[in-house]
Coordinates of C-alpha atoms in Angstrom, one line a residue:
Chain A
X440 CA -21.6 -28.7 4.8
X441 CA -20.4 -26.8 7.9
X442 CA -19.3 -29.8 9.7
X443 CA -15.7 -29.5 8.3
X444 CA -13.3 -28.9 10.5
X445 CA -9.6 -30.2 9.3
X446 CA -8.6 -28.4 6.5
X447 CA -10.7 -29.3 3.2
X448 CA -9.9 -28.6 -0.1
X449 CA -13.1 -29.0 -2.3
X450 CA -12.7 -31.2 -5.8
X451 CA -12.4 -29.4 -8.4
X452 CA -16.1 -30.2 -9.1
X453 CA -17.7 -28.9 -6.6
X454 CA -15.6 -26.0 -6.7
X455 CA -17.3 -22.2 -6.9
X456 CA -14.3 -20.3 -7.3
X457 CA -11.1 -21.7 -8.5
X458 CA -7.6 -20.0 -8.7
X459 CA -4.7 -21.6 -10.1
X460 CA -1.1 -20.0 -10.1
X461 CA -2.0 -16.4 -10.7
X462 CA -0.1 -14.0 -10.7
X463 CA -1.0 -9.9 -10.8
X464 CA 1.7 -7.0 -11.8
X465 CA 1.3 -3.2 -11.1
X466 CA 4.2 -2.0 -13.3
X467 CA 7.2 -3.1 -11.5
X468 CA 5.3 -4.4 -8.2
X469 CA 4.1 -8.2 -8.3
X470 CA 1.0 -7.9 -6.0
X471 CA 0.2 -11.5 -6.9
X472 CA 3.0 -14.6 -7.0
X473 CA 1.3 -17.7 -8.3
X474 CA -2.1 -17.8 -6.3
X475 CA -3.7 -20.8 -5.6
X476 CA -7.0 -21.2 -3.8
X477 CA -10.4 -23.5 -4.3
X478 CA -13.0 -22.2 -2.9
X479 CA -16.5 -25.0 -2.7
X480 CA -20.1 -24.0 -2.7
X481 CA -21.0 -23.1 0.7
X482 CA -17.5 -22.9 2.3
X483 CA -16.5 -19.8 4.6
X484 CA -13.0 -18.8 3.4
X485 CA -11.4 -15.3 5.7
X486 CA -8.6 -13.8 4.2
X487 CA -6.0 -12.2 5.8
X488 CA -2.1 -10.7 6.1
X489 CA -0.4 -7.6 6.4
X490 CA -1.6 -4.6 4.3
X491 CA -0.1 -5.0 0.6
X492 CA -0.1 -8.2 0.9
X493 CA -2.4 -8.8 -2.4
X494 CA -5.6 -10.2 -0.5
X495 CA -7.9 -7.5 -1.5
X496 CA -6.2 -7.2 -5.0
X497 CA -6.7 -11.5 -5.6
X498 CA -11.1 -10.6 -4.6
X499 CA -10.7 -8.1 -7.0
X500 CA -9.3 -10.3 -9.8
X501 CA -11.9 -12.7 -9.0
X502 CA -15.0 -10.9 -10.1
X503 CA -12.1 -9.3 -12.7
X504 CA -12.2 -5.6 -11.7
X505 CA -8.2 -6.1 -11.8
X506 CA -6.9 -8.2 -14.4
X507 CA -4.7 -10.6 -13.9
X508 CA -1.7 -11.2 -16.3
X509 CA -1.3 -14.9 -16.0
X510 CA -2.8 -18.5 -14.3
X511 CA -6.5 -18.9 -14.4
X512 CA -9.2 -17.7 -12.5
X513 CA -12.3 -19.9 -12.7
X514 CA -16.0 -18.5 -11.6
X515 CA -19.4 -20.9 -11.4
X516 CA -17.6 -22.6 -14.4
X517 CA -16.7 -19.8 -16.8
X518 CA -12.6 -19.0 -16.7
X519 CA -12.1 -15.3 -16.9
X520 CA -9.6 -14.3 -19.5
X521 CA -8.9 -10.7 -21.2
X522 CA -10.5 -12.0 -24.2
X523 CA -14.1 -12.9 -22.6
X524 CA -16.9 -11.0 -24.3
X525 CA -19.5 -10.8 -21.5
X526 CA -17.6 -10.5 -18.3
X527 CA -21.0 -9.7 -16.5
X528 CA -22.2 -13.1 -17.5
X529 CA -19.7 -13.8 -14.3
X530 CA -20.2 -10.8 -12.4
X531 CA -23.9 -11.0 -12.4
X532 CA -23.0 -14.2 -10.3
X533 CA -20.6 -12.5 -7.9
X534 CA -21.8 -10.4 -5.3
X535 CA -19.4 -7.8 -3.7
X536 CA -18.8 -5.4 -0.4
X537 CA -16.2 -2.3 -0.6
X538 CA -14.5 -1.1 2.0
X539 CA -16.1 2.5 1.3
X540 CA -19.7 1.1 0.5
X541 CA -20.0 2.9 -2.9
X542 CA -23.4 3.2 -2.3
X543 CA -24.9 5.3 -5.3
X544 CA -25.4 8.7 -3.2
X545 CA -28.2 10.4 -6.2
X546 CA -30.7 7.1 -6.0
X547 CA -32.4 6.2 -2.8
X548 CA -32.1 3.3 -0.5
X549 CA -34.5 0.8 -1.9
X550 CA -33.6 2.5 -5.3
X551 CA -29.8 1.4 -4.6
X552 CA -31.0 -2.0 -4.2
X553 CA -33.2 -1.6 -7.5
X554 CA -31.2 -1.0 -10.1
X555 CA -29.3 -3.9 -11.5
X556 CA -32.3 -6.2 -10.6
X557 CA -34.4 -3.9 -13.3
X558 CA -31.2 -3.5 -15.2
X559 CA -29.3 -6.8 -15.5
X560 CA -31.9 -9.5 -14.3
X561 CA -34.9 -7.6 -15.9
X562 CA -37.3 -7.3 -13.2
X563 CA -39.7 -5.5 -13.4
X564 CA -40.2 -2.4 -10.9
X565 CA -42.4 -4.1 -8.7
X566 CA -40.4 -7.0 -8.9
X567 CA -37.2 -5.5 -8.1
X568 CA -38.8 -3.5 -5.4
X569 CA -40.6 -6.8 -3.5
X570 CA -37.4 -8.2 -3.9
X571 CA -35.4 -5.3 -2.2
X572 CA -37.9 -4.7 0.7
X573 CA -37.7 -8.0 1.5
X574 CA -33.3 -7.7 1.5
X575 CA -33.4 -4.7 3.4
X576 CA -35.5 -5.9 5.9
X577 CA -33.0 -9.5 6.0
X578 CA -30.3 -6.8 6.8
X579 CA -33.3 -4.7 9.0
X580 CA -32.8 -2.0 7.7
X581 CA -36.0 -1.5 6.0
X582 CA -37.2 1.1 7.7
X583 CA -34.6 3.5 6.3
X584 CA -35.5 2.3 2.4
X585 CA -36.4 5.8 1.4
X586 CA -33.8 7.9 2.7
X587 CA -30.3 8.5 0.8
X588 CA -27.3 6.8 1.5
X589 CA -26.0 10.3 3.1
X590 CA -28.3 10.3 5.5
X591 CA -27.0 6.8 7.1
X592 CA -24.7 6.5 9.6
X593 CA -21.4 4.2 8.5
X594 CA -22.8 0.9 9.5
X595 CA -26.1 1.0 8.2
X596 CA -24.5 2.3 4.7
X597 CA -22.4 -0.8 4.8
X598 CA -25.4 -3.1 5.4
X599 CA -27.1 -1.7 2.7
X600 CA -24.4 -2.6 0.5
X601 CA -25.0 -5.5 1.6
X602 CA -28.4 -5.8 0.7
X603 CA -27.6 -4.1 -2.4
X604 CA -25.4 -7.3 -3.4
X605 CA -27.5 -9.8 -2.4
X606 CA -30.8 -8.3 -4.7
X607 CA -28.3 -9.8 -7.3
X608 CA -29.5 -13.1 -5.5
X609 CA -24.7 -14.1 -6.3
X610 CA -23.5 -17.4 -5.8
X611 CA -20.9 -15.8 -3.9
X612 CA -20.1 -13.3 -1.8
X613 CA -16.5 -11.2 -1.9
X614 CA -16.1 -8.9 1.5
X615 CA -13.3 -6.3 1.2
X616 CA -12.6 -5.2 4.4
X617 CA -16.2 -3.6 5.0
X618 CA -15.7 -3.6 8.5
X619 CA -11.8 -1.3 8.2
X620 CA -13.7 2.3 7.4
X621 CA -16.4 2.1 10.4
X622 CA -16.3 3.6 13.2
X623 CA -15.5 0.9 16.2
X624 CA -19.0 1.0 17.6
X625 CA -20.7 -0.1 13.8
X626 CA -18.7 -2.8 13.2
X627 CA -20.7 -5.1 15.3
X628 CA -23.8 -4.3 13.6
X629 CA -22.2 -5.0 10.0
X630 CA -20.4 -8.5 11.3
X631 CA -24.0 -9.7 12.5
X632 CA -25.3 -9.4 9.2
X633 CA -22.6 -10.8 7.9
X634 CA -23.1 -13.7 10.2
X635 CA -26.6 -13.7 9.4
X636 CA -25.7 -14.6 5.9
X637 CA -23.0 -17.2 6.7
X638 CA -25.8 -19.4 8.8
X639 CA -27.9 -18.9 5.7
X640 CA -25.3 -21.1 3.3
X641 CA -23.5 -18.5 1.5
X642 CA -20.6 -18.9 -0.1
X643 CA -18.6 -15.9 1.4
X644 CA -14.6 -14.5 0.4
X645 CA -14.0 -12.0 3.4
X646 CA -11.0 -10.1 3.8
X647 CA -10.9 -8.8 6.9
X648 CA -8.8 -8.4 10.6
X649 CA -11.6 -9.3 12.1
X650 CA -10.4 -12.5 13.9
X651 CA -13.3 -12.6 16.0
X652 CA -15.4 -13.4 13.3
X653 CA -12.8 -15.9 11.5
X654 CA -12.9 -17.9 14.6
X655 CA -16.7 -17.9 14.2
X656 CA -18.0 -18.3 10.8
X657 CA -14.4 -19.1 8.3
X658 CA -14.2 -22.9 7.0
X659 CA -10.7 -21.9 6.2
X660 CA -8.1 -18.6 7.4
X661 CA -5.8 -18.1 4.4
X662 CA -3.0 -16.0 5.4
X663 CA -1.2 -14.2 3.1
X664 CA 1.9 -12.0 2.5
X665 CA 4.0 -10.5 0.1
X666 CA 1.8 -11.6 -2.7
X667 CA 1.3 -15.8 -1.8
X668 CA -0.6 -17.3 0.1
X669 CA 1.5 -18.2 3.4
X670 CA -0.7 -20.8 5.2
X671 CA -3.9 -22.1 5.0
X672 CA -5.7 -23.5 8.1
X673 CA -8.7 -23.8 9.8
X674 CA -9.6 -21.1 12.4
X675 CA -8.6 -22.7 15.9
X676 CA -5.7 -24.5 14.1
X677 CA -4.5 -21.2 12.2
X678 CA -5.1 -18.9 15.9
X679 CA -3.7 -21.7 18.3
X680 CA -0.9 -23.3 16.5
X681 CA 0.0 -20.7 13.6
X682 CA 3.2 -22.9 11.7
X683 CA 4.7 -19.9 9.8
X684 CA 6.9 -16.9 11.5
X685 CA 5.0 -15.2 9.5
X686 CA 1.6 -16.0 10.7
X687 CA 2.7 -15.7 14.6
X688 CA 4.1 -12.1 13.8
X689 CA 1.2 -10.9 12.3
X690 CA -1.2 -12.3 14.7
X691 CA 0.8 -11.0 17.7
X692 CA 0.5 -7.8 15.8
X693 CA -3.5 -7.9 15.4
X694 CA -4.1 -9.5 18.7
X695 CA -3.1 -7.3 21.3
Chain B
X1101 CA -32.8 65.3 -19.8
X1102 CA -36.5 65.0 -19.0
X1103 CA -37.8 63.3 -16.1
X1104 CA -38.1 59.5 -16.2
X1105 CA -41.2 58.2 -18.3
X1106 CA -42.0 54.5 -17.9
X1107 CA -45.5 54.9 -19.5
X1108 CA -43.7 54.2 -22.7
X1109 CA -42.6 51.1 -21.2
X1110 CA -45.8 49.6 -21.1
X1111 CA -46.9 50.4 -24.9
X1112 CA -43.7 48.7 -26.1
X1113 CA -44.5 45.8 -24.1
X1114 CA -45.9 43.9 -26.9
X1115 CA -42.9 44.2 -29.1
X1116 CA -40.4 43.9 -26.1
X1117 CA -42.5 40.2 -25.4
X1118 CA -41.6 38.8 -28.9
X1119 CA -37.8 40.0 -28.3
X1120 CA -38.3 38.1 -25.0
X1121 CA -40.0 35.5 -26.8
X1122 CA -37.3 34.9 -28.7
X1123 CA -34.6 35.3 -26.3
X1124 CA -36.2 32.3 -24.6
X1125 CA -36.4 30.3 -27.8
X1126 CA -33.1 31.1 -28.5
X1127 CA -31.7 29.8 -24.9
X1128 CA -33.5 26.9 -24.7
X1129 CA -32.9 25.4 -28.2
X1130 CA -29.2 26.1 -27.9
X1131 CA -29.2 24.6 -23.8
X1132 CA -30.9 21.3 -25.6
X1133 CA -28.5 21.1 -28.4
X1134 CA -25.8 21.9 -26.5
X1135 CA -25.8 19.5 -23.3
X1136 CA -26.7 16.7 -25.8
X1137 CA -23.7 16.9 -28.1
X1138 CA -21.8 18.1 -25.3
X1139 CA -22.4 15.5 -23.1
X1140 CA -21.6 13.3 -26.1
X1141 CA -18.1 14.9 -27.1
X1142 CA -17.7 14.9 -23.2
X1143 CA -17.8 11.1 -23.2
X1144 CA -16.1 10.8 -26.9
X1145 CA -13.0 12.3 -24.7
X1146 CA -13.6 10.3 -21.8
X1147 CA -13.3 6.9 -23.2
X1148 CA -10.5 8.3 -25.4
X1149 CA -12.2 7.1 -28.6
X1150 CA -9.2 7.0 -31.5
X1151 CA -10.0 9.3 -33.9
X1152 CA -13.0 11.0 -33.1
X1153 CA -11.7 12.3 -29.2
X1154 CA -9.0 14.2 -31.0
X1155 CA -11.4 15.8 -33.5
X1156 CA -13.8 17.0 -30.8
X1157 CA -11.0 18.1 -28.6
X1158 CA -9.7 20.4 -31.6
X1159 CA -13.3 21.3 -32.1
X1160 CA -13.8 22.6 -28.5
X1161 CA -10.3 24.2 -29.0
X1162 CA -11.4 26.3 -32.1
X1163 CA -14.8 27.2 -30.7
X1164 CA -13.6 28.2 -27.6
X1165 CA -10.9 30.7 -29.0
X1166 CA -13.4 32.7 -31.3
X1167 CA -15.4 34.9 -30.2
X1168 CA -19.5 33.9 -30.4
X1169 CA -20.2 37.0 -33.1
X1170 CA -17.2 35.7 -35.3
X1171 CA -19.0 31.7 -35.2
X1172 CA -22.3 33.5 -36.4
X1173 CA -20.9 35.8 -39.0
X1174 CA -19.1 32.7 -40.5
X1175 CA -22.2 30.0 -40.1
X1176 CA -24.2 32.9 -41.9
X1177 CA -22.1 33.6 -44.9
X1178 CA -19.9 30.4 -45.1
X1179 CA -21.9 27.8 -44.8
X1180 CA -24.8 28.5 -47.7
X1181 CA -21.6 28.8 -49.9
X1182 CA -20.6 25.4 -49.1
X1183 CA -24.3 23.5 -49.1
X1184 CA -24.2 25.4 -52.5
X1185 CA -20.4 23.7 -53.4
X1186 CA -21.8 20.5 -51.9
X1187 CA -25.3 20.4 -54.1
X1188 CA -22.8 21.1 -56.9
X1189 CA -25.2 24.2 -58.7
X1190 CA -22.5 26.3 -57.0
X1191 CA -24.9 28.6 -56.1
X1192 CA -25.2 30.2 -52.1
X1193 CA -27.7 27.9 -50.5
X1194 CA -29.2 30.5 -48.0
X1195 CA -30.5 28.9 -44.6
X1196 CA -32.0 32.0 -43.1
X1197 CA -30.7 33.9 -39.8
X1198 CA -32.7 31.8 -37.4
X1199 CA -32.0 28.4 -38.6
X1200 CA -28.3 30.2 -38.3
X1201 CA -29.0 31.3 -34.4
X1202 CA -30.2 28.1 -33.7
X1203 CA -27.6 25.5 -35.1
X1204 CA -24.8 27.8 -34.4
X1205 CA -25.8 28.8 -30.4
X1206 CA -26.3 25.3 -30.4
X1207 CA -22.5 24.3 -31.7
X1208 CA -21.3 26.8 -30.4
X1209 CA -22.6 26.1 -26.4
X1210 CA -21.9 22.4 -27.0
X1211 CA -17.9 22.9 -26.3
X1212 CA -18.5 24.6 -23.0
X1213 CA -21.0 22.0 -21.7
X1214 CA -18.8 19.5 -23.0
X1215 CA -15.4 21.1 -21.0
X1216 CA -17.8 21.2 -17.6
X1217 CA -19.1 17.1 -18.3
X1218 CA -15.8 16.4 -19.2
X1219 CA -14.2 18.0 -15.7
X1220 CA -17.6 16.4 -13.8
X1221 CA -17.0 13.3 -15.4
X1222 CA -13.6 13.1 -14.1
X1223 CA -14.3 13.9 -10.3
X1224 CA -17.1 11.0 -10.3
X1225 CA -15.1 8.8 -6.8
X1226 CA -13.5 5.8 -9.0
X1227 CA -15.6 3.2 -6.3
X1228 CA -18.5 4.7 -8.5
X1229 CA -17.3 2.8 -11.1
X1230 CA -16.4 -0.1 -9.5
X1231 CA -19.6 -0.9 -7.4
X1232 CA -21.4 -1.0 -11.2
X1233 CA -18.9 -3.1 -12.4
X1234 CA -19.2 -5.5 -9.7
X1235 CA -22.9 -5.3 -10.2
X1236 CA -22.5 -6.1 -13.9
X1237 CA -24.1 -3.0 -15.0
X1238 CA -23.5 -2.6 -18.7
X1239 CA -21.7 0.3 -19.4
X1240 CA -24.4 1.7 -21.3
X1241 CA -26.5 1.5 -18.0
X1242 CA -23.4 2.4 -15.6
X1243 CA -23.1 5.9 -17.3
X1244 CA -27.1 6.4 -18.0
X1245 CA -27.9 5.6 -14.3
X1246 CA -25.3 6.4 -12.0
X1247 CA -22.3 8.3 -13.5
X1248 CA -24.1 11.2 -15.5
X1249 CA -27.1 11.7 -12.8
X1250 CA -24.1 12.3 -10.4
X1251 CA -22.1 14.7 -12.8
X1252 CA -25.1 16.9 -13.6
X1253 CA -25.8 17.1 -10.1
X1254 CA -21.9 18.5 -9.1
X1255 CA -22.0 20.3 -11.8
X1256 CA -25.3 21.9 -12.4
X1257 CA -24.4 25.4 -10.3
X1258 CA -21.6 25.8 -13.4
X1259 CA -23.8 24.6 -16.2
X1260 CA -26.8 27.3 -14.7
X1261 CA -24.1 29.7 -15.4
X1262 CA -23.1 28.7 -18.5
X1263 CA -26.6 28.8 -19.3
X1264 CA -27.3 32.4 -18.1
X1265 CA -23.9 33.8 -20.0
X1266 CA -25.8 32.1 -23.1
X1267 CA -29.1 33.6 -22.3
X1268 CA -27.5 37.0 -22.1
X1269 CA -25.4 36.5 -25.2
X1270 CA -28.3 35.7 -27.5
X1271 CA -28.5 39.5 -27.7
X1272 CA -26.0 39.1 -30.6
X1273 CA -28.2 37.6 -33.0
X1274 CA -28.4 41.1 -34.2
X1275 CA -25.6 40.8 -36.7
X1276 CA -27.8 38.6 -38.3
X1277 CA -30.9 41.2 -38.2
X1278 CA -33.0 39.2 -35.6
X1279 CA -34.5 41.0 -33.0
X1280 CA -34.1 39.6 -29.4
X1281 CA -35.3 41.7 -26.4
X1282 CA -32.1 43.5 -26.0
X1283 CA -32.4 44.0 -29.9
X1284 CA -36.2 45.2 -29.5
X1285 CA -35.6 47.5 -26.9
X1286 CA -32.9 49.5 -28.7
X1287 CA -34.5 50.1 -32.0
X1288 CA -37.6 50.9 -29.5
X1289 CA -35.5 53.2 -27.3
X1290 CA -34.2 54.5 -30.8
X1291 CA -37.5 55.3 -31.9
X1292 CA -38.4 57.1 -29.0
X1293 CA -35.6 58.5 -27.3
X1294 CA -36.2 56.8 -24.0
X1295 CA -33.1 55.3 -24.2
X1296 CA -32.8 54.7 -20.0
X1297 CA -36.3 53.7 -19.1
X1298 CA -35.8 51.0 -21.6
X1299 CA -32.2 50.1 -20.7
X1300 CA -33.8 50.0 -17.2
X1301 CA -36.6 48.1 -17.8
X1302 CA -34.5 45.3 -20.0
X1303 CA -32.0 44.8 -17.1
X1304 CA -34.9 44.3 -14.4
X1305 CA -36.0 41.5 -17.3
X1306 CA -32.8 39.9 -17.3
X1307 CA -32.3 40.3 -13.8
X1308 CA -35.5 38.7 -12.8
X1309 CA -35.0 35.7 -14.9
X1310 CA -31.2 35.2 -14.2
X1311 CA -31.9 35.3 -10.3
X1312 CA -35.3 33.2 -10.7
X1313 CA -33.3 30.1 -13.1
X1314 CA -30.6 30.4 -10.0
X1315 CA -33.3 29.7 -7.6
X1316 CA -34.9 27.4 -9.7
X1317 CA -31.2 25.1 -9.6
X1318 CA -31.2 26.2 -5.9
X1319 CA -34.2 24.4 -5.3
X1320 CA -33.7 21.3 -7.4
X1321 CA -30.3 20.6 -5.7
X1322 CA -32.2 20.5 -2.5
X1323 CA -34.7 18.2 -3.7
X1324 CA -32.5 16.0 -5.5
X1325 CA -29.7 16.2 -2.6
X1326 CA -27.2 13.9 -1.6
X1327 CA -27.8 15.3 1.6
X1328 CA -24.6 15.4 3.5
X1329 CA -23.0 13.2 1.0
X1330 CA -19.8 11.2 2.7
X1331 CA -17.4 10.7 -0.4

């Protein structure tokens, strides 16, 4: 699975996330012209561009906290549309990482990492507790499981949102930029985990400038601007031999 | 003026504790009533429900232009005229002055606790929202277990003193003859003529339990902190 190295765009079948020619308006602004991107079980994809250039707003319409006005988004089989009756049948599938954490500041820790287990999967409290213990320390951060998110510096919040995705035990991941509100010394610390969970075969969406870690983990860069996605390449083809003007100007930009 | 006597105090304890008594009742009945319906016309508004948001915002209007002694006078007199229209004898169906204190404090402290949900409701961070969404929280669930715990956190220093203007305005159940401990001690003071030792004594009262229900909230906000929450 991580032997691919050209680009490789999954079948249709094996895809876990597919998007085909959406496109997402804010009043007058298109932030989204006619997205395509497949994304297979497994695969690695970093996406990246300029600031407005729709990346965080197409992970957003794929576990449908924006709706999209037209195309088709596709999930672990189930197309999202405005009509859908239980959206969460998707979301519970769809893990996903904020910028700003969003970590519930009232509940505890573990208690963080609790909730939509008891809530959504029905767990049990012991259940749901085992099962966030064991997260937390995948993340180590377990020792810190009874303190409130307050009390945590800006990395270890961001791991714990971590953690607090994966208690949904998600077929796939979305990152949106969790790395862009941390202080410079706690990124590493959040990228590691991150890491962590690439080795362990999951199916990860990260926006991000972190082209350190592209290079590392990402199957695929997907570069985008201005709403479309610009080029698509894997990382030492997409950071040695960028095609677009595009793509060369915005690295030069990122890569000082 | 004589000197101060507050021997007389302490024999019109007994009837001072049932005004006290009831004072208490009185609070905590309405507080109940009132944060539940509240809370409930709070999130009628919220979601903008059709009909029924615009009813409870000209509800909270009304109630909150009248005066609380004009809402008891009516609820007193109106209403058993029209339970009597609506049981068709035409007849006055009388409900009694307490059932009155109750239901109407109750009404009555439901439109303020509703304005201060409503405003908490509104400063919840929008990535609240969004991290139970992309959880698949319910919205049942999103609201029960993350949204209102936060909002009655923020806003439990204004609902305390909501709840102490209530506590100190149950002394107007004495239009409708009910004695509260305002109420006892000035047909007491009355009686006697010790009108200051018992104006005295009432204030330490309300005093004492206005600054120990601000400690109390004090207290629980430490316990339940978000300690040095990062928004």
């Amino acid at each position: 699975m991580l032997q691919q190295t050209a680009v490789n765009v999954p079948s249709r079948s094996s895809a876990i996330v597919a998007v085909e020619k959406l496109v997402k308006r804010f009043g007058q602004f298109t932030a989204l012209n006619d997205v395509n991107l497949t994304v297979a079980a497994g695969e690695k994809i970093v996406l990246c561009g300029p600031s407005g250039s729709g990346k965080s707003t197409l992970i957003r319409c794929i576990n449908h906290i924006e709706r999209h006005d037209s195309g088709r988004i596709v999930v672990t089989g189930v197309e999202l549309t405005d009509r859908m009756t239980d959206i969460n049948s998707v979301r519970r599938e769809v893990g996903m990482v904020f910028q700003s954490f969003n970590l519930f500041p009232h509940l505890s820790i573990v208690e963080n990492c609790m909730l939509a287990p008891i809530k959504v999967r029905g767990l049990s409290r012991k259940e749901a507790r085992e099962r966030a213990m064991g997260v937390l320390r995948r993340v180590r951060i377990h020792d810190q499981a009874d303190k409130y998110p307050g009390q945590l510096s800006g990395g270890q919040q961001q791991r714990v949102a971590i953690a607090r995705a994966l208690c949904m035990q998600p077929k796939v991941m979305l990152f949106d930029e969790p790395t862009s509100a941390l202080d410079p010394e706690m990124v590493k610390e959040v990228l590691d985990t991150m890491m962590g969970l690439a080795r362990d075969g999951m199916t990860m969406i990260c926006v991000t400038h972190e082209m350190g870690f592209a290079r590392e983990v990402a199957d695929r860069v997907v570069f985008m601007d201005r709403g479309t996605i610009v080029e698509e390449a894997d990382p030492e083809t997409f950071f040695r031999a960028p095609r677009t003007e595009r793509a060369k100007g915005f690295l030069q930009q990122i890569i000082h | 003026m004589n000197s101060l006597d507050f021997s007389i105090v302490v024999q019109a304890w007994p009837y001072l504790w049932l005004g006290l008594v009831f004072s208490l009742a009185l609070t905590a009945a309405a507080f109940l009533i009132g944060m539940i319906l509240g809370t409930l016309f709070a999130l009628v508004q919220h979601f903008e429900v059709p009909v029924a948001g615009r009813l409870v915002r000209a509800y909270i209007a009304l109630i909150r232009s009248i005066p609380l002694i004009l809402v008891l006078f009516w609820f007193f007199f109106l209403v058993p005229i029209v339970l009597g229209h609506l049981s068709g004898t035409g007849r006055p169906v009388p409900i009694g002055a307490n059932w009155t204190a109750f239901i109407t404090f109750g009404l009555f402290e439901a439109a303020y606790y509703s304005e201060i949900i409503r405003v908490g409701l509104r400063a919840v961070n929008r990535g609240q929202f969004e991290a139970c969404q992309a959880l698949a929280l319910s919205t049942f669930h999103t609201y029960r277990c993350v949204i209102l715990p936060q909002v009655l956190r923020v806003a439990s220093p204004i609902i305390l003193s909501q709840t102490i203007i209530l506590f100190q305005d149950t002394s107007l159940v004495y239009v409708l003859s009910l004695t509260d401990l305002l109420g006892a001690a000035s047909k007491l003071a009355q009686l006697n003529g010790r009108l200051v030792e018992m104006y005295v004594v009432v204030a330490l009262v309300y005093l004492g339990i206005s600054s120990a229900a601000s400690q109390w909230v004090a207290s629980l906000r430490k316990r339940y902190a978000m300690a040095g929450t990062r928004r």
